[in-house]
Short mmCIF file of C-alpha atoms in Angstrom, two decimals:
data_model
loop_
_atom_site.label_atom_id
_atom_site.label_comp_id
_atom_site.label_asym_id
_atom_site.label_seq_id
_atom_site.Cartn_x
_atom_site.Cartn_y
_atom_site.Cartn_z
CA LEU A 1 -7.98 -2.50 15.47
CA THR A 2 -6.50 -6.00 14.93
CA MET A 3 -9.55 -6.88 12.82
CA GLY A 4 -9.09 -3.81 10.62
CA VAL A 5 -5.38 -4.48 10.23
CA SER A 6 -5.92 -8.24 9.48
CA SER A 7 -8.63 -7.48 6.97
CA GLY A 8 -6.56 -4.89 5.12
CA VAL A 9 -3.32 -6.90 5.15
CA ASP A 10 -4.94 -10.12 4.11
CA TYR A 11 -6.86 -8.55 1.31
CA LEU A 12 -3.84 -6.56 -0.08
CA SER A 13 -1.36 -9.31 0.23
CA ALA A 14 -3.53 -11.97 -1.55
CA GLN A 15 -2.76 -12.59 -5.20
CA ASP A 16 -4.02 -9.56 -7.18
CA GLY A 17 -4.82 -7.81 -3.92
CA TYR A 18 -3.45 -4.46 -5.30
CA TYR A 19 -3.52 -5.22 -8.95
CA LYS A 20 -7.30 -6.03 -9.18
CA SER A 21 -8.52 -3.47 -6.63
CA VAL A 22 -8.97 0.25 -6.32
CA TYR A 23 -5.40 0.26 -4.81
CA LYS A 24 -3.82 -0.77 -8.03
CA ILE A 25 -0.58 1.00 -8.25
CA LEU A 26 -0.12 2.84 -11.45
CA LEU A 27 3.02 4.43 -12.91
CA PRO A 28 4.23 7.89 -11.58
CA THR A 29 3.78 10.71 -13.98
CA GLU A 30 7.34 10.83 -15.15
CA ALA A 31 7.12 7.03 -15.89
CA GLN A 32 3.96 7.57 -17.85
CA THR A 33 5.81 10.04 -20.14
CA VAL A 34 8.49 7.33 -20.73
CA VAL A 35 5.90 4.55 -21.35
CA ASN A 36 3.83 6.66 -23.73
CA LYS A 37 6.92 7.29 -26.02
CA LEU A 38 8.01 3.65 -25.70
CA LYS A 39 4.72 2.12 -26.69
CA ILE A 40 5.26 3.10 -30.26
CA ILE A 41 8.65 1.25 -30.45
CA PRO A 42 8.43 -2.42 -31.51
CA GLY A 43 8.93 -4.78 -28.59
CA PHE A 44 7.73 -2.20 -26.09
CA GLU A 45 4.04 -2.14 -26.84
CA LEU A 46 3.11 -3.88 -23.63
CA VAL A 47 5.68 -2.14 -21.42
CA GLU A 48 3.09 -0.23 -19.29
CA GLU A 49 1.01 -3.25 -18.40
CA GLU A 50 4.06 -5.45 -17.75
CA ILE A 51 5.63 -2.94 -15.30
CA ILE A 52 2.26 -2.26 -13.53
CA LYS A 53 1.73 -6.01 -13.05
CA ARG A 54 5.19 -6.37 -11.59
CA VAL A 55 4.97 -3.43 -9.45
CA ASN A 56 1.66 -4.53 -7.90
CA LYS A 57 2.94 -8.04 -7.34
CA SER A 58 5.85 -6.61 -5.37
CA ALA A 59 3.43 -4.58 -3.23
CA GLU A 60 1.36 -7.64 -2.50
CA LEU A 61 4.48 -9.45 -1.28
CA ALA A 62 5.49 -6.53 0.86
CA ALA A 63 2.05 -6.16 2.37
CA SER A 64 2.42 -9.51 4.08
CA LYS A 65 5.06 -7.94 6.33
CA ALA A 66 2.66 -5.53 7.78
CA LYS A 67 0.62 -7.52 10.13
CA PRO A 68 3.21 -8.13 12.82
CA ILE A 69 4.26 -4.53 12.79
CA PHE A 70 0.60 -3.36 13.21
CA VAL A 71 0.09 -6.00 15.98
CA ASN A 72 3.16 -4.73 17.82
CA ALA A 73 1.88 -1.20 17.63
CA ILE A 74 -1.47 -2.25 18.92
CA ARG A 75 0.21 -4.00 21.79
CA GLN A 76 1.89 -0.79 22.74
CA LEU A 77 -1.45 1.02 23.19
CA THR A 78 -1.66 2.83 26.56
CA PHE A 79 -4.99 3.48 28.24
CA LYS A 80 -4.68 7.13 27.04
CA ASP A 81 -4.19 5.88 23.48
CA VAL A 82 -7.31 3.65 23.73
CA TRP A 83 -9.35 6.47 25.12
CA ASN A 84 -8.14 8.90 22.44
CA ILE A 85 -9.01 6.39 19.76
CA LEU A 86 -12.52 5.71 21.28
CA THR A 87 -13.37 9.42 21.68
CA GLY A 88 -11.39 10.83 18.83
CA ASP A 89 -11.98 11.17 15.15
CA LYS A 90 -13.71 8.48 13.20
CA ASN A 91 -10.29 7.45 11.83
CA ALA A 92 -8.40 7.83 15.14
CA ALA A 93 -7.27 4.18 15.23
CA THR A 94 -5.82 4.50 11.73
CA GLN A 95 -4.16 7.68 12.70
CA TYR A 96 -2.55 6.09 15.70
CA LEU A 97 -1.21 3.21 13.50
CA TYR A 98 0.02 5.60 10.88
CA LYS A 99 1.87 7.74 13.61
CA THR A 100 3.33 4.64 15.38
CA SER A 101 4.14 2.30 12.52
CA TYR A 102 4.57 4.17 9.17
CA ASP A 103 8.33 4.57 9.32
CA GLN A 104 8.80 0.90 10.39
CA LEU A 105 6.45 -0.31 7.76
CA TYR A 106 8.36 1.78 5.09
CA GLY A 107 11.56 0.31 6.18
CA GLU A 108 10.18 -3.31 5.96
CA PHE A 109 8.26 -2.68 2.67
CA GLN A 110 10.96 -1.11 0.63
CA PRO A 111 13.54 -4.02 0.72
CA VAL A 112 10.78 -6.48 -0.10
CA ILE A 113 9.55 -4.35 -2.87
CA ILE A 114 13.04 -3.93 -4.26
CA ASN A 115 13.70 -7.63 -3.94
CA SER A 116 10.42 -8.51 -5.43
CA LEU A 117 10.85 -5.97 -8.29
CA ASN A 118 14.15 -7.61 -8.98
CA GLN A 119 12.65 -11.17 -8.67
CA TYR A 120 9.99 -10.18 -11.26
CA ASN A 121 12.70 -8.29 -13.24
CA ALA A 122 10.56 -5.16 -12.97
CA LEU A 123 13.51 -2.90 -12.07
CA ASP A 124 15.63 -4.34 -14.94
CA TYR A 125 12.65 -4.01 -17.21
CA TRP A 126 12.13 -0.50 -16.00
CA THR A 127 15.86 0.31 -16.53
CA GLN A 128 15.71 -1.09 -20.06
CA ALA A 129 12.64 0.97 -20.79
CA VAL A 130 14.27 4.16 -19.35
CA ASN A 131 17.47 3.45 -21.26
CA LYS A 132 15.55 2.95 -24.53
CA TYR A 133 13.50 6.14 -23.81
CA ASN A 134 16.75 8.09 -23.03
CA THR A 135 17.92 7.27 -26.62
CA ILE A 136 15.07 9.10 -28.18
CA PRO A 137 16.39 12.42 -29.49
CA PHE A 138 15.19 15.66 -27.94
CA VAL A 139 13.57 14.16 -24.76
CA SER A 140 14.50 15.07 -21.28
CA LYS A 141 16.38 12.18 -19.62
CA VAL A 142 14.42 10.30 -17.07
CA ASN A 143 15.57 8.24 -14.08
CA PRO A 144 12.85 8.18 -11.36
CA LYS A 145 13.27 6.05 -8.25
CA LEU A 146 10.52 3.58 -8.90
CA GLU A 147 11.04 1.67 -5.65
CA ASN A 148 10.27 4.86 -3.51
CA TYR A 149 7.07 5.59 -5.44
CA ILE A 150 5.88 2.02 -5.18
CA THR A 151 6.52 1.79 -1.45
CA GLU A 152 4.62 5.02 -0.73
CA LYS A 153 1.68 3.93 -2.89
CA ALA A 154 1.56 0.43 -1.29
CA LEU A 155 1.45 1.99 2.19
CA GLU A 156 -1.14 4.52 1.13
CA GLY A 157 -3.38 1.77 -0.05
CA LEU A 158 -2.77 -0.30 3.04
CA PHE A 159 -3.64 2.63 5.45
CA ASP A 160 -6.80 3.47 3.32
CA MET A 161 -7.94 -0.06 3.55
CA VAL A 162 -7.39 -0.10 7.42
CA GLU A 163 -9.34 3.19 7.63
CA LYS A 164 -12.23 1.85 5.67
CA LYS A 165 -12.53 -1.11 7.92
CA GLU A 166 -12.20 1.15 11.07
CA LEU A 167 -15.05 3.32 9.75
CA SER A 168 -17.06 0.33 8.95
CA ILE A 169 -16.68 -1.06 12.47
CA ARG A 170 -17.53 2.28 14.00
CA ASN A 171 -20.65 2.95 11.82
CA ASP A 172 -22.12 -0.58 11.29
CA ILE A 173 -23.17 -2.63 14.32
CA ARG A 174 -23.02 -5.82 12.14
CA GLU A 175 -19.33 -5.26 11.71
CA ARG A 176 -18.77 -5.53 15.40
CA THR A 177 -18.36 -9.35 15.36
CA THR A 178 -16.95 -9.82 18.91
CA ASP A 179 -18.43 -8.98 22.37
CA LEU A 180 -15.50 -6.68 23.03
CA LEU A 181 -16.21 -4.61 19.89
CA ARG A 182 -19.94 -4.37 20.80
CA LYS A 183 -19.10 -3.29 24.34
CA VAL A 184 -16.48 -0.76 23.30
CA PHE A 185 -18.47 0.98 20.64
CA ALA A 186 -21.85 0.72 22.37
CA ARG A 187 -20.73 3.82 24.29
CA GLN A 188 -20.20 5.70 20.98
CA ASP A 189 -23.71 4.79 19.75
CA LYS A 190 -25.55 6.57 22.57
#
């Protein structure tokens, strides 16, 4: 469990961990509408790529907060939890972590994401983009909560990464790099 968590957190919290991976956070649909209109306005041609870069950088910074929360959830495992993970679904460990840590992770991620977005001026940049968009005649005014969307997408990517590592450990004997992993999952292989 700790291996899957460490692997996912380390990968996504590294530079370009989100940005240059399948977990790259793209803009929400309503933001895409704004961006498509803004790209034709001089000075806003690169608005989409700039916002996406800043959004993903904020998610990478937030991801570094996940490991201690996951480790704490792992330390809280009861014998029953361990048994359910071992005998449960192929993603039972990830389900356990989601159930026991999602809310806390959300609470830790969002302030980091907001702070980071502010640090990289992404929220200001987004506000400028939305304000400019809202001056275009005959368009519906837009004001999406970008930080909620980014937090949810960052956590979605993190849990997906943990789940992939869990499946890899369960299905590939070579991924069981410790004696404990080999002993625990040997039972499942029979």
